mmCIF file of C-alpha atoms in Angstrom:
data_model
loop_
_atom_site.group_PDB
_atom_site.id
_atom_site.type_symbol
_atom_site.label_atom_id
_atom_site.label_comp_id
_atom_site.label_asym_id
_atom_site.label_seq_id
_atom_site.Cartn_x
_atom_site.Cartn_y
_atom_site.Cartn_z
ATOM 1 C CA UNK A 1 -55.050 88.679 43.369
ATOM 2 C CA UNK A 2 -52.949 86.603 45.743
ATOM 3 C CA UNK A 3 -53.396 83.429 43.731
ATOM 4 C CA UNK A 4 -54.685 80.129 45.005
ATOM 5 C CA UNK A 5 -54.082 79.832 48.733
ATOM 6 C CA UNK A 6 -53.749 76.486 50.466
ATOM 7 C CA UNK A 7 -53.335 75.659 54.107
ATOM 8 C CA UNK A 8 -51.564 74.191 55.868
ATOM 9 C CA UNK A 9 -48.308 73.963 53.869
ATOM 10 C CA UNK A 10 -47.204 70.923 55.825
ATOM 11 C CA UNK A 11 -49.160 68.444 57.882
ATOM 12 C CA UNK A 12 -47.820 65.522 59.862
ATOM 13 C CA UNK A 13 -50.395 63.299 61.479
ATOM 14 C CA UNK A 14 -50.739 59.850 62.945
ATOM 15 C CA UNK A 15 -52.496 57.057 61.180
ATOM 16 C CA UNK A 16 -56.191 57.051 61.948
ATOM 17 C CA UNK A 17 -56.470 60.767 62.513
ATOM 18 C CA UNK A 18 -58.678 63.101 60.508
ATOM 19 C CA UNK A 19 -56.948 65.534 58.180
ATOM 20 C CA UNK A 20 -58.532 68.613 56.609
ATOM 21 C CA UNK A 21 -56.872 70.521 53.805
ATOM 22 C CA UNK A 22 -58.108 73.964 52.835
ATOM 23 C CA UNK A 23 -58.150 75.985 49.648
ATOM 24 C CA UNK A 24 -59.127 79.478 48.595
ATOM 25 C CA UNK A 25 -59.380 79.742 44.799
ATOM 26 C CA UNK A 26 -58.793 82.815 42.675
ATOM 27 C CA UNK A 27 -61.825 85.069 42.742
ATOM 28 C CA UNK A 28 -63.931 84.728 39.619
ATOM 29 C CA UNK A 29 -62.707 81.267 38.701
ATOM 30 C CA UNK A 30 -65.614 78.902 38.188
ATOM 31 C CA UNK A 31 -63.613 75.672 38.421
ATOM 32 C CA UNK A 32 -61.756 74.242 41.383
ATOM 33 C CA UNK A 33 -59.651 71.097 41.279
ATOM 34 C CA UNK A 34 -58.021 68.916 43.917
ATOM 35 C CA UNK A 35 -54.935 66.975 42.798
ATOM 36 C CA UNK A 36 -52.590 64.574 44.556
ATOM 37 C CA UNK A 37 -48.961 64.266 43.511
ATOM 38 C CA UNK A 38 -46.592 61.373 44.239
ATOM 39 C CA UNK A 39 -43.419 60.203 42.557
ATOM 40 C CA UNK A 40 -45.025 56.927 41.608
ATOM 41 C CA UNK A 41 -48.299 58.182 40.185
ATOM 42 C CA UNK A 42 -47.566 61.770 39.238
ATOM 43 C CA UNK A 43 -50.311 64.384 39.415
ATOM 44 C CA UNK A 44 -53.724 62.780 39.790
ATOM 45 C CA UNK A 45 -57.034 64.593 39.655
ATOM 46 C CA UNK A 46 -59.145 63.674 42.679
ATOM 47 C CA UNK A 47 -62.243 65.815 42.197
ATOM 48 C CA UNK A 48 -63.334 69.033 40.586
ATOM 49 C CA UNK A 49 -66.106 71.537 41.163
ATOM 50 C CA UNK A 50 -67.931 73.874 38.810
ATOM 51 C CA UNK A 51 -69.670 76.804 40.489
ATOM 52 C CA UNK A 52 -69.317 75.029 43.858
ATOM 53 C CA UNK A 53 -70.959 71.825 42.587
ATOM 54 C CA UNK A 54 -68.903 68.597 42.492
ATOM 55 C CA UNK A 55 -68.825 67.415 38.882
ATOM 56 C CA UNK A 56 -66.423 64.474 38.780
ATOM 57 C CA UNK A 57 -65.176 62.675 41.876
ATOM 58 C CA UNK A 58 -64.107 59.498 40.093
ATOM 59 C CA UNK A 59 -60.514 60.148 41.111
ATOM 60 C CA UNK A 60 -61.236 60.071 44.834
ATOM 61 C CA UNK A 61 -59.448 56.925 45.953
ATOM 62 C CA UNK A 62 -61.788 55.747 48.681
ATOM 63 C CA UNK A 63 -64.700 56.694 50.883
ATOM 64 C CA UNK A 64 -62.182 57.963 53.384
ATOM 65 C CA UNK A 65 -61.761 60.978 51.121
ATOM 66 C CA UNK A 66 -64.390 63.692 50.879
ATOM 67 C CA UNK A 67 -64.423 67.214 49.475
ATOM 68 C CA UNK A 68 -66.738 70.143 49.892
ATOM 69 C CA UNK A 69 -67.094 73.609 48.447
ATOM 70 C CA UNK A 70 -69.603 75.511 50.594
ATOM 71 C CA UNK A 71 -69.061 78.760 48.689
ATOM 72 C CA UNK A 72 -67.105 80.211 45.784
ATOM 73 C CA UNK A 73 -64.135 81.172 47.910
ATOM 74 C CA UNK A 74 -63.498 78.070 49.989
ATOM 75 C CA UNK A 75 -63.050 74.344 49.594
ATOM 76 C CA UNK A 76 -61.886 71.522 51.840
ATOM 77 C CA UNK A 77 -60.501 68.055 51.258
ATOM 78 C CA UNK A 78 -60.910 65.727 54.203
ATOM 79 C CA UNK A 79 -59.328 62.362 54.861
ATOM 80 C CA UNK A 80 -60.829 60.314 57.667
ATOM 81 C CA UNK A 81 -59.230 58.099 58.835
ATOM 82 C CA UNK A 82 -55.839 58.845 57.351
ATOM 83 C CA UNK A 83 -53.386 56.086 56.377
ATOM 84 C CA UNK A 84 -49.646 56.145 55.625
ATOM 85 C CA UNK A 85 -50.327 55.565 51.908
ATOM 86 C CA UNK A 86 -52.153 58.892 51.814
ATOM 87 C CA UNK A 87 -48.815 60.657 52.250
ATOM 88 C CA UNK A 88 -48.370 62.938 49.239
ATOM 89 C CA UNK A 89 -48.495 66.560 48.161
ATOM 90 C CA UNK A 90 -52.057 67.731 47.665
ATOM 91 C CA UNK A 91 -52.669 70.622 45.284
ATOM 92 C CA UNK A 92 -55.673 72.807 44.788
ATOM 93 C CA UNK A 93 -56.041 74.619 41.465
ATOM 94 C CA UNK A 94 -58.613 76.923 39.942
ATOM 95 C CA UNK A 95 -59.414 78.041 36.419
ATOM 96 C CA UNK A 96 -61.888 80.116 34.474
ATOM 97 C CA UNK A 97 -62.978 77.236 32.271
ATOM 98 C CA UNK A 98 -62.497 73.472 32.401
ATOM 99 C CA UNK A 99 -59.522 73.257 30.030
ATOM 100 C CA UNK A 100 -57.970 76.685 30.314
ATOM 101 C CA UNK A 101 -54.915 77.575 32.366
ATOM 102 C CA UNK A 102 -54.996 76.007 35.791
ATOM 103 C CA UNK A 103 -53.555 78.130 38.583
ATOM 104 C CA UNK A 104 -52.120 75.993 41.348
ATOM 105 C CA UNK A 105 -51.587 76.684 45.007
ATOM 106 C CA UNK A 106 -48.296 75.867 46.701
ATOM 107 C CA UNK A 107 -49.641 72.548 47.900
ATOM 108 C CA UNK A 108 -49.964 70.799 51.228
ATOM 109 C CA UNK A 109 -47.334 68.183 51.984
ATOM 110 C CA UNK A 110 -49.090 65.507 54.020
ATOM 111 C CA UNK A 111 -47.187 62.906 55.966
ATOM 112 C CA UNK A 112 -49.120 60.178 57.757
ATOM 113 C CA UNK A 113 -47.011 58.189 60.216
ATOM 114 C CA UNK B 1 -52.369 53.106 32.029
ATOM 115 C CA UNK B 2 -51.104 56.655 31.680
ATOM 116 C CA UNK B 3 -52.980 58.655 29.042
ATOM 117 C CA UNK B 4 -50.024 60.957 28.515
ATOM 118 C CA UNK B 5 -46.575 59.392 28.467
ATOM 119 C CA UNK B 6 -43.669 61.716 29.012
ATOM 120 C CA UNK B 7 -40.072 60.900 28.162
ATOM 121 C CA UNK B 8 -37.476 60.851 29.344
ATOM 122 C CA UNK B 9 -38.526 60.588 32.964
ATOM 123 C CA UNK B 10 -35.215 62.045 34.152
ATOM 124 C CA UNK B 11 -32.657 64.127 32.275
ATOM 125 C CA UNK B 12 -29.465 65.681 33.562
ATOM 126 C CA UNK B 13 -27.321 67.726 31.183
ATOM 127 C CA UNK B 14 -24.659 70.414 31.248
ATOM 128 C CA UNK B 15 -25.384 74.087 30.912
ATOM 129 C CA UNK B 16 -25.353 75.189 27.284
ATOM 130 C CA UNK B 17 -26.577 71.917 25.820
ATOM 131 C CA UNK B 18 -29.807 71.482 23.883
ATOM 132 C CA UNK B 19 -32.522 69.026 24.811
ATOM 133 C CA UNK B 20 -35.939 67.770 23.766
ATOM 134 C CA UNK B 21 -38.590 66.158 25.938
ATOM 135 C CA UNK B 22 -41.671 64.421 24.661
ATOM 136 C CA UNK B 23 -45.325 63.982 25.531
ATOM 137 C CA UNK B 24 -47.158 61.201 23.717
ATOM 138 C CA UNK B 25 -50.651 59.765 23.764
ATOM 139 C CA UNK B 26 -52.892 57.452 21.797
ATOM 140 C CA UNK B 27 -55.723 59.923 22.344
ATOM 141 C CA UNK B 28 -56.458 63.081 20.387
ATOM 142 C CA UNK B 29 -56.640 66.209 22.514
ATOM 143 C CA UNK B 30 -58.339 69.518 21.803
ATOM 144 C CA UNK B 31 -55.365 71.319 23.328
ATOM 145 C CA UNK B 32 -52.195 70.621 25.195
ATOM 146 C CA UNK B 33 -50.518 72.617 27.924
ATOM 147 C CA UNK B 34 -46.968 72.578 29.250
ATOM 148 C CA UNK B 35 -46.259 73.440 32.874
ATOM 149 C CA UNK B 36 -43.045 73.790 34.859
ATOM 150 C CA UNK B 37 -42.924 72.935 38.527
ATOM 151 C CA UNK B 38 -40.144 73.943 40.885
ATOM 152 C CA UNK B 39 -39.505 72.226 44.233
ATOM 153 C CA UNK B 40 -42.027 73.218 46.878
ATOM 154 C CA UNK B 41 -44.260 74.994 44.407
ATOM 155 C CA UNK B 42 -47.263 74.211 42.253
ATOM 156 C CA UNK B 43 -47.016 73.850 38.473
ATOM 157 C CA UNK B 44 -47.008 77.067 36.445
ATOM 158 C CA UNK B 45 -48.266 77.257 32.885
ATOM 159 C CA UNK B 46 -45.665 77.841 30.179
ATOM 160 C CA UNK B 47 -47.741 77.543 27.009
ATOM 161 C CA UNK B 48 -50.927 76.169 25.472
ATOM 162 C CA UNK B 49 -51.016 74.723 21.949
ATOM 163 C CA UNK B 50 -54.330 74.124 20.248
ATOM 164 C CA UNK B 51 -53.746 73.591 16.513
ATOM 165 C CA UNK B 52 -52.222 70.465 14.983
ATOM 166 C CA UNK B 53 -48.701 71.274 13.789
ATOM 167 C CA UNK B 54 -48.563 74.454 15.839
ATOM 168 C CA UNK B 55 -45.173 75.701 16.971
ATOM 169 C CA UNK B 56 -44.792 78.231 19.769
ATOM 170 C CA UNK B 57 -41.602 79.841 20.998
ATOM 171 C CA UNK B 58 -40.953 81.222 24.441
ATOM 172 C CA UNK B 59 -37.418 82.626 24.451
ATOM 173 C CA UNK B 60 -35.189 79.520 24.357
ATOM 174 C CA UNK B 61 -38.129 77.111 24.622
ATOM 175 C CA UNK B 62 -39.876 75.779 21.509
ATOM 176 C CA UNK B 63 -43.130 73.861 21.812
ATOM 177 C CA UNK B 64 -44.677 71.802 19.057
ATOM 178 C CA UNK B 65 -48.083 70.134 18.849
ATOM 179 C CA UNK B 66 -48.214 67.081 16.608
ATOM 180 C CA UNK B 67 -50.229 67.205 13.396
ATOM 181 C CA UNK B 68 -52.646 64.611 14.753
ATOM 182 C CA UNK B 69 -52.878 66.369 18.146
ATOM 183 C CA UNK B 70 -51.751 63.246 19.966
ATOM 184 C CA UNK B 71 -48.257 64.326 20.912
ATOM 185 C CA UNK B 72 -46.101 67.306 21.715
ATOM 186 C CA UNK B 73 -42.477 68.178 22.265
ATOM 187 C CA UNK B 74 -40.545 70.792 24.170
ATOM 188 C CA UNK B 75 -37.106 71.789 22.923
ATOM 189 C CA UNK B 76 -34.760 73.907 25.025
ATOM 190 C CA UNK B 77 -31.821 75.604 23.382
ATOM 191 C CA UNK B 78 -28.693 76.411 25.376
ATOM 192 C CA UNK B 79 -30.121 75.140 28.654
ATOM 193 C CA UNK B 80 -29.406 77.133 31.801
ATOM 194 C CA UNK B 81 -29.496 76.114 35.474
ATOM 195 C CA UNK B 82 -32.669 78.189 35.845
ATOM 196 C CA UNK B 83 -34.418 75.746 33.510
ATOM 197 C CA UNK B 84 -34.148 73.033 36.167
ATOM 198 C CA UNK B 85 -37.522 71.685 37.201
ATOM 199 C CA UNK B 86 -40.297 69.202 36.526
ATOM 200 C CA UNK B 87 -41.887 69.702 33.114
ATOM 201 C CA UNK B 88 -45.469 68.479 32.862
ATOM 202 C CA UNK B 89 -47.724 68.205 29.859
ATOM 203 C CA UNK B 90 -51.486 68.269 30.274
ATOM 204 C CA UNK B 91 -54.159 67.423 27.736
ATOM 205 C CA UNK B 92 -57.515 69.120 27.277
ATOM 206 C CA UNK B 93 -60.695 67.337 26.302
ATOM 207 C CA UNK B 94 -60.235 64.061 24.515
ATOM 208 C CA UNK B 95 -62.078 63.301 21.308
ATOM 209 C CA UNK B 96 -62.132 59.580 22.067
ATOM 210 C CA UNK B 97 -64.932 59.878 24.560
ATOM 211 C CA UNK B 98 -63.110 60.860 27.671
ATOM 212 C CA UNK B 99 -65.915 62.972 29.015
ATOM 213 C CA UNK B 100 -65.589 66.147 31.023
ATOM 214 C CA UNK B 101 -62.831 64.861 33.213
ATOM 215 C CA UNK B 102 -60.570 67.886 33.445
ATOM 216 C CA UNK B 103 -56.947 68.236 32.480
ATOM 217 C CA UNK B 104 -55.015 64.972 32.154
ATOM 218 C CA UNK B 105 -51.413 65.296 33.309
ATOM 219 C CA UNK B 106 -48.399 63.234 32.368
ATOM 220 C CA UNK B 107 -45.951 62.174 35.086
ATOM 221 C CA UNK B 108 -43.447 64.741 33.889
ATOM 222 C CA UNK B 109 -39.768 64.985 32.993
ATOM 223 C CA UNK B 110 -37.402 65.836 35.829
ATOM 224 C CA UNK B 111 -34.798 68.112 34.260
ATOM 225 C CA UNK B 112 -31.524 69.096 35.920
ATOM 226 C CA UNK B 113 -29.176 71.550 34.273
ATOM 227 C CA UNK B 114 -25.742 71.402 35.812
ATOM 228 C CA UNK B 115 -23.564 74.549 35.806
#
């Protein structure tokens, strides 16, 4: 398996624009997580899915953030409208069970100017 | 408030030295994982500890889970430049009523091993 695949690797956008981050989890993994990483706050869990169903979105900072998982092999994280404080590295991870090894993608570095 | 406190936040030492980094919490965890993250990459699992008092060794790395399952340490013997990276601890389910909220990560220890 190729591992967790995220796209794009880098995204630079202007404030107010819509940003969509994409993730393909490892086949067979029932859990998918979206994390955000900054120097100040570390790695924060935004939302996670079990069998394509959102289970806990309490980490989503605002209504500007939304995530979907239309099928077992694809998920998106959307920010609309984007703001400079959203600049961070966004990681997608998948795992077999909730607390077993999480396999991370390479991340998307988002810069909002 | 961070559930998992990692210390030190930054550590820079010379090649060949030994070091210990810590992961502490007031919560009891069912398990604890250690990850290493290199620049431009996602974290990669090093080890999982599940039993209070458990000690696991991975070559020059020794991991220990506290007896009360609230803390853990990572000791590196004879550090090498290849050990450079961000070391993250992550806790499994919490027994203090945390709910099914997924892995809880500490902020990590940034480790630099100078040649």
